[in-house]
Amino acid sequence: MFSLFKTDPTKKLKKEHALKLEQAMKAQRNGDIRSCSQLTLEADEIYKRIQEIEKASQV
């Protein structure tokens, strides 16, 4: 009944994930492959957390 007032726990993580991917893209365009790979790894970890939260909420 009160699900209307609940916040999405993944909303902040999704925003952070998109930001990391954008930073990785900019690093790659600037030729900084090491930073690009590090940012991509961080984005992947955030995405895994998002999937875990979504999987837990479906059960």
XYZ file of C-alpha atoms in Angstrom:
59
model
C 0.000 0.000 0.000
C 2.783 2.428 0.842
C 5.117 1.332 -1.956
C 4.413 4.687 -3.532
C 6.562 6.377 -0.882
C 9.472 3.930 -1.002
C 12.606 5.062 -2.757
C 14.412 2.971 -5.325
C 17.592 1.671 -3.652
C 19.327 1.282 -7.006
C 18.646 4.797 -8.256
C 21.797 6.283 -6.725
C 23.911 3.326 -7.863
C 22.607 3.591 -11.428
C 23.534 7.261 -11.509
C 27.008 6.483 -10.156
C 27.412 3.685 -12.735
C 26.550 6.009 -15.611
C 28.993 8.612 -14.286
C 31.842 6.059 -14.092
C 31.171 4.904 -17.651
C 31.196 8.489 -18.884
C 34.486 9.180 -17.083
C 35.947 6.004 -18.622
C 34.890 7.121 -22.085
C 36.520 10.520 -21.606
C 39.717 8.919 -20.311
C 39.839 6.631 -23.332
C 39.354 9.544 -25.715
C 42.245 11.328 -24.029
C 44.444 8.272 -24.484
C 44.627 7.362 -20.808
C 43.968 3.638 -21.135
C 45.020 2.800 -17.574
C 42.439 5.170 -16.072
C 39.857 3.944 -18.553
C 40.316 0.346 -17.490
C 40.237 1.274 -13.780
C 37.021 3.277 -14.191
C 35.457 0.488 -16.237
C 36.312 -1.996 -13.490
C 34.697 0.255 -10.879
C 31.598 0.631 -13.077
C 31.411 -3.153 -13.412
C 31.539 -3.576 -9.628
C 28.742 -1.041 -9.205
C 26.683 -2.877 -11.820
C 27.142 -6.156 -9.944
C 25.855 -4.491 -6.758
C 22.822 -3.196 -8.687
C 22.076 -6.702 -9.948
C 22.390 -8.170 -6.447
C 19.966 -5.596 -5.024
C 17.468 -6.135 -7.830
C 17.702 -9.914 -7.454
C 17.145 -9.668 -3.704
C 14.116 -7.422 -4.150
C 12.465 -9.858 -6.586
C 12.448 -12.688 -4.062
